[in-house]
Tab-separated table of C-alpha atoms in Angstrom:
chain	number	residue	atom	x	y	z
A	1	UNK	CA	-40.778	180.230	45.915
A	2	UNK	CA	-41.025	181.483	49.544
A	3	UNK	CA	-40.935	177.909	50.853
A	4	UNK	CA	-37.883	177.132	48.711
A	5	UNK	CA	-36.095	180.278	49.948
A	6	UNK	CA	-36.844	179.434	53.598
A	7	UNK	CA	-35.588	175.878	53.122
A	8	UNK	CA	-32.367	177.147	51.494
A	9	UNK	CA	-31.683	179.515	54.422
A	10	UNK	CA	-32.312	176.738	56.961
A	11	UNK	CA	-29.943	174.360	55.148
A	12	UNK	CA	-27.259	177.060	54.940
A	13	UNK	CA	-27.479	177.757	58.680
A	14	UNK	CA	-27.259	174.057	59.475
A	15	UNK	CA	-24.237	173.613	57.216
A	16	UNK	CA	-22.472	176.527	58.913
A	17	UNK	CA	-23.286	175.317	62.394
A	18	UNK	CA	-25.748	178.168	62.955
A	19	UNK	CA	-28.917	178.065	64.995
A	20	UNK	CA	-29.983	178.743	68.551
A	21	UNK	CA	-28.593	175.438	69.921
A	22	UNK	CA	-24.969	176.459	69.384
A	23	UNK	CA	-23.361	177.528	72.674
A	24	UNK	CA	-20.300	179.708	73.177
A	25	UNK	CA	-17.369	178.176	75.077
A	26	UNK	CA	-17.486	178.790	78.823
A	27	UNK	CA	-15.034	178.676	81.721
A	28	UNK	CA	-15.751	175.392	83.484
A	29	UNK	CA	-13.996	173.260	86.057
A	30	UNK	CA	-13.981	170.989	89.065
A	31	UNK	CA	-12.540	171.741	92.508
A	32	UNK	CA	-12.419	169.507	95.585
A	33	UNK	CA	-14.398	166.907	93.637
A	34	UNK	CA	-17.288	169.302	92.935
A	35	UNK	CA	-18.340	171.185	89.815
A	36	UNK	CA	-16.775	174.635	89.739
A	37	UNK	CA	-18.187	176.887	87.000
A	38	UNK	CA	-17.240	180.504	87.807
A	39	UNK	CA	-19.917	183.178	87.703
A	40	UNK	CA	-17.744	185.835	89.383
A	41	UNK	CA	-14.431	186.747	87.731
A	42	UNK	CA	-12.485	189.698	89.103
A	43	UNK	CA	-9.012	191.221	88.988
A	44	UNK	CA	-6.810	193.741	90.743
A	45	UNK	CA	-3.754	195.453	89.246
A	46	UNK	CA	-1.427	195.304	87.536
A	47	UNK	CA	0.817	196.890	90.139
A	48	UNK	CA	4.558	197.397	89.789
A	49	UNK	CA	7.609	198.011	91.952
A	50	UNK	CA	11.268	198.557	91.056
A	51	UNK	CA	12.468	197.920	94.615
A	52	UNK	CA	11.507	194.318	95.429
A	53	UNK	CA	13.975	191.925	97.058
A	54	UNK	CA	14.323	188.430	98.469
A	55	UNK	CA	17.012	186.672	100.479
A	56	UNK	CA	18.514	183.412	99.232
A	57	UNK	CA	21.302	181.600	101.102
A	58	UNK	CA	22.117	184.744	103.009
A	59	UNK	CA	22.275	186.919	99.889
A	60	UNK	CA	19.708	189.629	99.197
A	61	UNK	CA	18.664	189.817	95.555
A	62	UNK	CA	16.880	192.875	94.130
A	63	UNK	CA	14.261	192.607	91.409
A	64	UNK	CA	11.516	194.568	89.716
A	65	UNK	CA	8.031	193.076	89.517
A	66	UNK	CA	4.702	193.740	87.808
A	67	UNK	CA	1.799	191.625	89.040
A	68	UNK	CA	-1.878	191.024	88.340
A	69	UNK	CA	-4.231	189.182	90.737
A	70	UNK	CA	-7.217	187.216	89.396
A	71	UNK	CA	-10.070	185.668	91.372
A	72	UNK	CA	-12.828	183.224	90.362
A	73	UNK	CA	-15.899	182.087	92.299
A	74	UNK	CA	-18.818	179.824	91.456
A	75	UNK	CA	-20.915	182.266	93.509
A	76	UNK	CA	-20.336	185.919	94.317
A	77	UNK	CA	-17.977	186.581	97.202
A	78	UNK	CA	-14.432	186.508	95.795
A	79	UNK	CA	-14.169	190.287	95.497
A	80	UNK	CA	-15.666	190.718	98.978
A	81	UNK	CA	-13.002	188.411	100.444
A	82	UNK	CA	-10.273	190.328	98.613
A	83	UNK	CA	-11.407	193.664	100.048
A	84	UNK	CA	-12.178	192.490	103.601
A	85	UNK	CA	-10.676	189.161	104.645
A	86	UNK	CA	-12.451	189.375	108.012
A	87	UNK	CA	-15.889	189.441	106.368
A	88	UNK	CA	-15.780	185.716	105.653
A	89	UNK	CA	-17.975	183.472	103.572
A	90	UNK	CA	-18.453	179.947	104.906
A	91	UNK	CA	-18.122	176.763	102.839
A	92	UNK	CA	-16.988	178.843	99.870
A	93	UNK	CA	-14.734	177.440	97.098
A	94	UNK	CA	-12.709	179.845	94.992
A	95	UNK	CA	-9.625	180.115	92.785
A	96	UNK	CA	-7.073	182.894	92.884
A	97	UNK	CA	-4.074	183.470	90.675
A	98	UNK	CA	-1.074	185.685	90.142
A	99	UNK	CA	0.346	186.629	86.742
A	100	UNK	CA	3.703	188.383	86.887
A	101	UNK	CA	6.675	189.678	84.938
A	102	UNK	CA	9.833	189.986	87.036
A	103	UNK	CA	13.415	190.977	86.293
A	104	UNK	CA	16.409	190.401	88.533
A	105	UNK	CA	18.419	193.496	89.342
A	106	UNK	CA	16.381	195.729	87.062
A	107	UNK	CA	13.295	197.859	86.672
A	108	UNK	CA	9.867	196.291	86.602
A	109	UNK	CA	8.767	195.177	83.158
A	110	UNK	CA	5.206	195.984	82.064
A	111	UNK	CA	2.726	193.131	82.180
A	112	UNK	CA	1.681	192.372	78.610
A	113	UNK	CA	-0.714	190.157	76.706
A	114	UNK	CA	0.415	186.677	75.656
A	115	UNK	CA	0.895	183.268	77.240
A	116	UNK	CA	2.306	182.588	80.706
A	117	UNK	CA	3.322	179.223	82.147
A	118	UNK	CA	1.542	178.377	85.404
A	119	UNK	CA	3.938	176.829	87.926
A	120	UNK	CA	3.073	174.827	91.031
A	121	UNK	CA	5.906	176.738	92.736
A	122	UNK	CA	6.933	180.196	91.505
A	123	UNK	CA	10.591	179.404	92.342
A	124	UNK	CA	10.513	176.963	89.396
A	125	UNK	CA	10.308	179.928	87.010
A	126	UNK	CA	14.001	180.346	86.241
A	127	UNK	CA	15.096	182.014	82.963
A	128	UNK	CA	17.917	180.557	80.866
A	129	UNK	CA	19.651	183.940	81.053
A	130	UNK	CA	19.441	185.438	84.572
A	131	UNK	CA	19.081	188.923	83.048
A	132	UNK	CA	16.018	187.994	80.983
A	133	UNK	CA	12.545	188.898	82.324
A	134	UNK	CA	10.602	186.079	83.992
A	135	UNK	CA	7.023	185.605	82.734
A	136	UNK	CA	5.195	183.297	85.100
A	137	UNK	CA	1.924	182.624	86.894
A	138	UNK	CA	0.731	180.696	89.936
A	139	UNK	CA	-2.835	179.621	90.698
A	140	UNK	CA	-4.389	177.691	93.544
A	141	UNK	CA	-7.789	176.392	94.465
A	142	UNK	CA	-9.094	177.178	97.916
A	143	UNK	CA	-12.180	176.917	100.093
A	144	UNK	CA	-13.364	178.077	103.468
A	145	UNK	CA	-14.878	175.783	106.067
A	146	UNK	CA	-18.012	176.333	108.152
A	147	UNK	CA	-16.038	178.789	110.306
A	148	UNK	CA	-14.823	180.744	107.267
A	149	UNK	CA	-11.240	179.490	107.723
A	150	UNK	CA	-9.381	178.839	104.416
A	151	UNK	CA	-7.904	175.439	103.567
A	152	UNK	CA	-4.540	174.912	105.286
A	153	UNK	CA	-3.159	173.100	102.208
A	154	UNK	CA	-4.835	174.543	99.098
A	155	UNK	CA	-4.017	172.646	95.890
A	156	UNK	CA	-1.683	174.362	93.442
A	157	UNK	CA	-2.280	174.375	89.703
A	158	UNK	CA	-0.078	173.838	86.675
A	159	UNK	CA	-0.841	174.723	83.063
A	160	UNK	CA	-1.087	177.962	81.126
A	161	UNK	CA	-2.919	181.261	81.066
A	162	UNK	CA	-3.230	183.381	77.953
A	163	UNK	CA	-4.071	187.053	78.332
A	164	UNK	CA	-5.688	188.478	75.210
A	165	UNK	CA	-6.689	191.937	76.456
A	166	UNK	CA	-5.610	193.950	79.469
A	167	UNK	CA	-7.132	197.296	80.485
A	168	UNK	CA	-8.397	199.155	83.538
A	169	UNK	CA	-11.936	197.937	82.832
A	170	UNK	CA	-11.415	194.269	81.899
A	171	UNK	CA	-8.906	191.440	81.600
A	172	UNK	CA	-9.761	188.647	79.182
A	173	UNK	CA	-8.055	185.512	77.972
A	174	UNK	CA	-8.110	181.751	78.426
A	175	UNK	CA	-7.153	179.325	81.211
A	176	UNK	CA	-5.977	175.720	81.059
A	177	UNK	CA	-5.293	174.638	84.644
A	178	UNK	CA	-4.963	171.286	86.417
A	179	UNK	CA	-5.119	171.259	90.231
A	180	UNK	CA	-3.120	168.864	92.406
A	181	UNK	CA	-6.127	168.062	94.594
A	182	UNK	CA	-6.176	164.315	93.924
A	183	UNK	CA	-9.749	164.626	92.662
A	184	UNK	CA	-9.263	165.578	89.029
A	185	UNK	CA	-9.458	169.314	89.633
A	186	UNK	CA	-9.292	171.618	86.618
A	187	UNK	CA	-10.349	175.017	85.278
A	188	UNK	CA	-10.459	175.540	81.515
A	189	UNK	CA	-11.925	177.974	79.047
A	190	UNK	CA	-12.195	181.673	78.218
A	191	UNK	CA	-12.675	184.333	80.868
A	192	UNK	CA	-13.379	188.040	81.169
A	193	UNK	CA	-12.648	189.525	84.585
A	194	UNK	CA	-13.884	192.890	85.862
A	195	UNK	CA	-12.144	195.150	88.418
A	196	UNK	CA	-12.472	194.368	92.119
A	197	UNK	CA	-12.745	197.881	93.561
A	198	UNK	CA	-10.835	198.350	96.787
A	199	UNK	CA	-8.685	195.224	96.490
A	200	UNK	CA	-5.060	196.021	97.334
A	201	UNK	CA	-1.882	193.947	97.319
A	202	UNK	CA	1.878	194.294	97.599
A	203	UNK	CA	3.473	194.271	94.133
A	204	UNK	CA	6.551	192.524	95.566
A	205	UNK	CA	4.746	189.859	97.611
A	206	UNK	CA	1.284	189.431	96.073
A	207	UNK	CA	-1.025	187.169	98.058
A	208	UNK	CA	-4.682	186.959	99.099
A	209	UNK	CA	-5.345	188.953	102.266
A	210	UNK	CA	-5.605	187.238	105.649
A	211	UNK	CA	-7.818	188.279	108.537
A	212	UNK	CA	-5.537	189.876	111.124
A	213	UNK	CA	-8.117	190.619	113.827
A	214	UNK	CA	-9.073	187.060	114.756
A	215	UNK	CA	-11.682	184.670	113.368
A	216	UNK	CA	-13.576	186.058	110.369
A	217	UNK	CA	-17.226	186.993	110.740
A	218	UNK	CA	-19.086	184.271	108.820
A	219	UNK	CA	-21.877	184.986	106.398
């Protein structure tokens, strides 16, 4: 009877796909022709401003913006770069992204869960009705050289990002990105990012920090 019961349980687990060999989906990718499977996933924000502006054809346009920055590294170092751009890491590939909700001529809209289109150029995110909020994201791959200098022409990504949960302690969701690096670059799968303490950015002009005191100190 015990043998029959054990056999029944084993068959039930196999039929349901159970067992120790089943692996959970992971965030995996390829960047600059090399495997890029992030082990560090961090975020900063969201941050908002009601007083953003840009100039187009001589006309200044006001807008409100809420933005979230995400960073991914196959090794630790992304958060360190975000908090001190002059403390460089040599030969280091990473991915950074911006998820934003903007509104022309109005107050900043809160960043919410849901899907966002990832554009190669954020200026491509144009709503059908100019008064509607813009939900958009931009991501790019990057890497530093042996002198800790970032790539002069980092490849942009297109695709989608879905945010499932957004709090002060974690941001989780799923990425489906394709990089224009000419080498089949991609980043796909679920992610859970943790806060990058000390990382700051301008809500109106979010961007990774640059070293302003000369050549970064390489590590």
